[in-house]
Amino acid sequence: MKIKNICCIGAGYVGGPTMAVIAQKCPHINVTVVDINEDRIAAWNDENLDNLPVFEPGLDSIVKEARGRNLFFSTEVDKAIDNSEIIFISVNTPTKTYGKGKGMAADLKYIELCARQIARVSKQDKIVVEKSTLPVRTAAAIKSILNNTGHHVHFEILSNPEFLAEGTAVNDLLMPDRVLIGGESTPKGKEALKALTDIYANWVPREKILTTNVWSSELSKLTANAFLAQRVSSINAMSEICEKTGADINEVAKAIGMDSRIGPKFLKASVGFGGSCFQKDILNLVYIAKSYGLDEVADYWEQVILINEHQKQRFSDLIVSTLYNTVSGKKITFLGWAFKKDTNDTRESAAIKVADSLLSEQAKISVYDPKVVAKQIYSDLDYLKTRSSEENRNLLQVHKDPYEACNQSHSVAILTEWDEFVSYDWQRIYDNMQKPAFVFDGRGILNKTELERIGFVYYKIGSGA
Ligand code: NAD
Ligand code: UDX
């Protein structure tokens, strides 16, 4: 099967970068990324590459190379579906906020809308690729919709979950550990698997392209995220024991990470994991387990979330108790708001919950983040509905300069591990703060000896020394 045109529904953190890389590596294929969000599409088409809606190191130069050549961003969803032999679905699959499964199950309404639209528009056979993260067996629902509505053309459904991490998306896409494609073992299923495999094989070694059945592929994505998040919760649980016992979590992580069975990656203690995926996908897994009556399995995975909530809460509790049990009217500076460095994404960022707790204690918070804009920070807080948006604006200020954010502060809290925080002039920050000047390093990135020499009272997550 010769593929000339593909499209992707959903121009978000996954759809945008993934399709940009496919377009760069496959100049012989036209790639159209469509979205109903007009502002987002306009931003993808912005002449000024600083205005792309997703910040990812290296993404701007790829978009510059391919956009207008064989990479297009558009709001004309029907046209793109009609023109394409392969359609990726990369829309959001958030946790349900209503009805059965509220707060746990994945909300599949956007997926179903896409499936109905594809069925309505398609007049020729199509390959439909699940790129979004989905509950296991979603392909059966998509298939049923596609086969029972529309023009009765043939649809082949593949599962091709995305494993990129934000902040390193471009590298992850260019050099993936593996590409996973699930499909049926019928002749048409094999043909579809080959068509998608051939696209990736333009730059990914074939031995790294793994093909499985559809259900294994869907479940592998949830499993990978559950294992990764479980590692963070495990190291964070140990960080609390370290603080009580005089051990140091970085030393413990190094010691266990040298065991080749454990490995050194993903063992960095933190103020808690964030991001749009871990919590949502584990909750989804817990819901699936419960729906099959597997309560022990559900409880096991739910604990990963509970430890994460605890880690965020204990960080804000520590700030309050260290600042003499009251932060009312005190200025606390947050360095970082994004859920990790090198991204402008704030979804489920630990900073949001920590800020919300401290604001409830009437603290005054100043925030500096190199990539997150004030509008996003206020919208994250307003979404919680803990207090009015006017109160949020009165209590929390967003600064464009880190030194200004720290001026006259009682304490600085590191919420994101941005590299630039390490090289700040900490003497200058100290000189302009209230004394005693406290630093709460929720990412363990600063140099304790250096900060204590300057005069800071320094707390590092996971360090009891
Ligand atoms: P996102 O919210 O950034 O983007 C989704 C886009 O889909 C939005 O722009 C939205 O307007 C658009 N959309 C929704 N319904 C639509 C419709 N009917 N027609 C056209 N456009 C529509 O989400 P994301 O972070 O890119 O995640 C997408 C999927 O990929 C999710 O299932 C997520 O779990 C998964 N995923 C995300 C990451 C990540 O790091 N963000 C990594 C791997 C997998
Ligand atoms: C994650 C998965 O890594 C990726 O494969 C999947 O496709 C999407 O979900 P992402 O959420 O973008 O990616 O970033 P990730 O690097 O996994 O970090 C998630 C959170 O865990 C961040 O808040 C990060 O700061 C935190 N984390 C990660 C730690 O606290 N310690 C670590 O050692 C690693």
Coordinates of C-alpha atoms in Angstrom, one line a residue, residues 126-370:
K126 CA -8.8 4.1 5.6
I127 CA -6.4 3.1 8.3
V128 CA -7.3 4.6 11.6
V129 CA -4.5 4.9 14.2
E130 CA -5.1 5.3 17.9
K131 CA -2.3 7.6 19.0
S132 CA -4.1 8.9 22.1
T133 CA -3.7 6.8 25.2
L134 CA -6.8 4.7 25.6
P135 CA -8.3 2.1 27.9
V136 CA -7.7 -1.4 26.7
R137 CA -10.4 -2.6 24.2
T138 CA -11.2 0.9 23.0
A139 CA -10.4 -0.2 19.5
A140 CA -13.5 -2.4 19.6
A141 CA -15.7 0.6 20.3
I142 CA -14.1 2.6 17.5
K143 CA -14.5 -0.3 15.2
S144 CA -18.2 -0.7 16.0
I145 CA -18.8 3.0 15.3
L146 CA -16.9 3.0 12.1
N147 CA -18.5 -0.1 10.8
N148 CA -22.1 0.9 11.7
T149 CA -22.2 4.5 10.5
G150 CA -21.1 6.2 7.3
H151 CA -20.5 4.8 3.9
H152 CA -19.4 1.2 4.7
V153 CA -15.9 1.5 3.4
H154 CA -13.3 -0.7 5.1
F155 CA -11.5 0.6 8.2
E156 CA -8.5 -1.0 9.7
I157 CA -7.7 0.1 13.2
L158 CA -4.2 0.2 14.6
S159 CA -3.0 1.1 18.1
N160 CA 0.2 3.1 18.1
P161 CA 0.6 4.7 21.5
E162 CA 3.1 7.5 22.0
F163 CA 5.9 7.2 24.5
L164 CA 7.4 10.6 24.2
A165 CA 8.0 12.6 27.3
E166 CA 7.5 16.4 27.3
G167 CA 10.7 18.5 27.3
T168 CA 12.5 15.7 25.4
A169 CA 9.8 15.1 22.8
V170 CA 11.9 15.7 19.7
N171 CA 14.7 13.4 20.8
D172 CA 12.3 10.8 22.0
L173 CA 10.6 10.9 18.6
L174 CA 13.8 10.9 16.6
M175 CA 15.4 8.1 18.6
P176 CA 12.6 6.2 20.3
D177 CA 13.4 3.2 22.6
R178 CA 10.7 1.4 20.6
V179 CA 7.7 2.1 18.4
L180 CA 4.7 0.0 19.3
I181 CA 2.0 -0.9 16.8
G182 CA -0.9 -3.2 17.6
G183 CA -3.1 -4.6 14.8
E184 CA -5.2 -7.5 13.7
S185 CA -3.5 -10.6 12.2
T186 CA -6.0 -10.8 9.3
P187 CA -4.5 -10.1 5.8
K188 CA -5.9 -6.5 5.8
G189 CA -4.6 -6.0 9.4
K190 CA -1.1 -7.2 8.4
E191 CA -1.2 -4.8 5.4
A192 CA -2.1 -1.9 7.6
L193 CA 0.6 -2.9 10.1
K194 CA 3.1 -2.9 7.3
A195 CA 2.0 0.5 6.0
L196 CA 2.6 2.1 9.3
T197 CA 5.8 0.2 10.0
D198 CA 7.2 1.4 6.7
I199 CA 6.5 5.0 7.7
Y200 CA 8.5 4.7 10.9
A201 CA 11.2 2.7 9.2
N202 CA 12.2 5.8 7.4
W203 CA 14.2 6.7 10.5
V204 CA 13.6 4.1 13.2
P205 CA 15.6 0.8 13.0
R206 CA 13.2 -2.0 12.1
E207 CA 14.2 -4.1 15.2
K208 CA 12.9 -1.3 17.3
I209 CA 9.4 -1.4 15.7
L210 CA 7.4 -3.9 17.7
T211 CA 4.1 -5.3 16.5
T212 CA 1.6 -6.9 18.8
N213 CA -2.1 -7.5 18.9
V214 CA -4.3 -4.5 19.5
W215 CA -5.1 -5.2 23.2
S216 CA -1.5 -5.7 24.2
S217 CA -0.6 -2.4 22.5
E218 CA -3.3 -0.5 24.2
L219 CA -2.5 -2.0 27.6
S220 CA 1.2 -1.6 27.2
K221 CA 0.9 2.2 27.2
L222 CA -1.1 2.3 30.5
T223 CA 1.4 -0.3 31.9
A224 CA 4.5 1.8 31.0
N225 CA 3.1 4.9 32.6
A226 CA 2.0 3.0 35.7
F227 CA 5.5 1.5 36.1
L228 CA 7.2 4.9 35.5
A229 CA 5.0 6.7 38.0
Q230 CA 5.4 3.9 40.5
R231 CA 9.1 4.4 40.4
V232 CA 8.7 8.1 41.2
S233 CA 6.3 7.3 44.1
S234 CA 8.7 4.6 45.4
I235 CA 11.7 7.0 45.5
N236 CA 9.5 9.7 46.9
A237 CA 8.2 7.4 49.7
M238 CA 11.9 6.6 50.5
S239 CA 12.7 10.3 50.5
E240 CA 10.5 10.8 53.5
I241 CA 12.3 7.9 55.4
C242 CA 15.6 9.6 54.4
E243 CA 14.6 12.9 56.0
K244 CA 13.7 11.1 59.2
T245 CA 16.8 9.0 59.4
G246 CA 19.8 11.1 58.2
A247 CA 20.1 9.2 54.9
D248 CA 20.3 11.0 51.6
I249 CA 17.9 10.0 48.8
N250 CA 20.4 10.9 46.0
E251 CA 23.0 8.5 47.6
V252 CA 20.3 5.8 48.1
A253 CA 19.2 6.2 44.4
K254 CA 22.7 5.9 43.2
A255 CA 23.3 2.9 45.3
I256 CA 20.2 1.0 44.1
G257 CA 20.5 2.3 40.5
M258 CA 23.8 0.6 40.1
D259 CA 22.1 -2.7 40.4
S260 CA 21.5 -3.4 36.7
R261 CA 18.2 -5.0 37.5
I262 CA 16.9 -1.7 38.9
G263 CA 18.8 0.8 36.7
P264 CA 19.7 4.4 37.3
K265 CA 16.9 6.3 35.5
F266 CA 13.7 7.8 36.9
L267 CA 14.9 7.7 40.5
K268 CA 14.9 11.4 41.2
A269 CA 13.0 12.4 44.3
S270 CA 10.8 15.3 43.8
V271 CA 7.9 17.4 45.2
G272 CA 5.7 14.9 43.3
F273 CA 5.1 13.9 39.7
G274 CA 2.8 16.0 37.5
G275 CA 2.0 16.0 33.8
S276 CA -1.1 15.2 31.9
C277 CA -0.4 11.5 31.8
F278 CA 0.7 9.7 34.9
Q279 CA -2.3 10.4 37.2
K280 CA -4.9 10.2 34.5
D281 CA -3.5 6.9 33.1
I282 CA -3.2 5.2 36.6
L283 CA -6.7 6.3 37.5
N284 CA -7.9 4.8 34.3
L285 CA -6.0 1.6 35.1
V286 CA -7.5 1.5 38.6
Y287 CA -10.9 1.9 37.1
I288 CA -10.4 -0.8 34.5
A289 CA -9.1 -3.2 37.3
K290 CA -12.2 -2.4 39.4
S291 CA -14.5 -2.9 36.5
Y292 CA -13.2 -6.5 36.2
G293 CA -13.6 -7.0 40.0
L294 CA -9.8 -6.9 40.5
D295 CA -9.9 -4.9 43.7
E296 CA -6.5 -5.8 45.0
V297 CA -4.9 -4.9 41.7
A298 CA -6.8 -1.6 41.8
D299 CA -5.7 -0.8 45.4
Y300 CA -2.1 -1.6 44.5
W301 CA -1.9 1.0 41.7
E302 CA -4.0 3.6 43.5
Q303 CA -1.3 3.8 46.2
V304 CA 1.0 5.3 43.6
I305 CA -1.4 8.3 43.4
L306 CA -1.9 8.5 47.1
I307 CA 1.8 8.7 47.8
N308 CA 2.1 11.4 45.2
E309 CA -0.6 13.5 46.8
H310 CA 1.1 13.0 50.2
Q311 CA 4.4 14.2 48.8
K312 CA 2.9 17.5 47.5
Q313 CA 1.0 18.0 50.8
R314 CA 4.0 17.3 53.0
F315 CA 6.1 19.8 51.1
S316 CA 3.7 22.6 51.7
D317 CA 3.2 21.4 55.3
L318 CA 7.0 21.6 55.8
I319 CA 7.1 25.1 54.5
V320 CA 4.4 26.2 57.0
S321 CA 5.9 24.4 60.0
T322 CA 9.4 25.6 59.3
L323 CA 8.2 29.2 58.9
Y324 CA 7.2 29.1 62.6
N325 CA 3.8 27.6 61.9
T326 CA 2.4 30.6 60.1
V327 CA 2.8 31.8 56.6
S328 CA -0.1 34.3 56.8
G329 CA 1.0 37.5 55.0
K330 CA 4.5 36.1 54.3
K331 CA 5.9 36.2 50.8
I332 CA 6.9 32.8 49.4
T333 CA 8.6 32.7 46.0
F334 CA 8.0 29.8 43.7
L335 CA 10.8 29.2 41.2
G336 CA 9.1 27.1 38.5
W337 CA 5.5 26.3 37.8
A338 CA 5.8 23.8 34.9
F339 CA 5.4 20.1 35.8
K340 CA 9.0 19.5 34.7
K341 CA 11.8 21.5 33.1
D342 CA 11.9 22.4 29.3
T343 CA 8.2 22.5 28.9
N344 CA 5.5 25.2 29.1
D345 CA 3.0 22.5 30.2
T346 CA 1.5 22.9 33.7
R347 CA -1.1 20.1 33.7
E348 CA -1.2 18.4 37.1
S349 CA 2.0 20.3 38.1
A350 CA 2.9 19.8 41.7
A351 CA 3.2 23.6 41.9
I352 CA -0.5 24.0 41.6
K353 CA -1.4 21.9 44.7
V354 CA 1.4 23.3 46.8
A355 CA 0.4 26.9 45.9
D356 CA -3.2 26.1 46.7
S357 CA -2.4 24.8 50.1
L358 CA -0.2 27.7 50.9
L359 CA -2.7 30.3 49.7
S360 CA -5.3 28.6 52.0
E361 CA -2.8 29.5 54.8
Q362 CA -3.0 33.1 53.5
A363 CA 0.6 33.1 52.1
K364 CA 1.5 35.6 49.4
I365 CA 3.1 33.8 46.5
S366 CA 5.4 35.2 43.8
V367 CA 6.0 33.0 40.9
Y368 CA 8.7 33.0 38.2
D369 CA 8.8 30.3 35.5
P370 CA 10.9 30.7 32.4

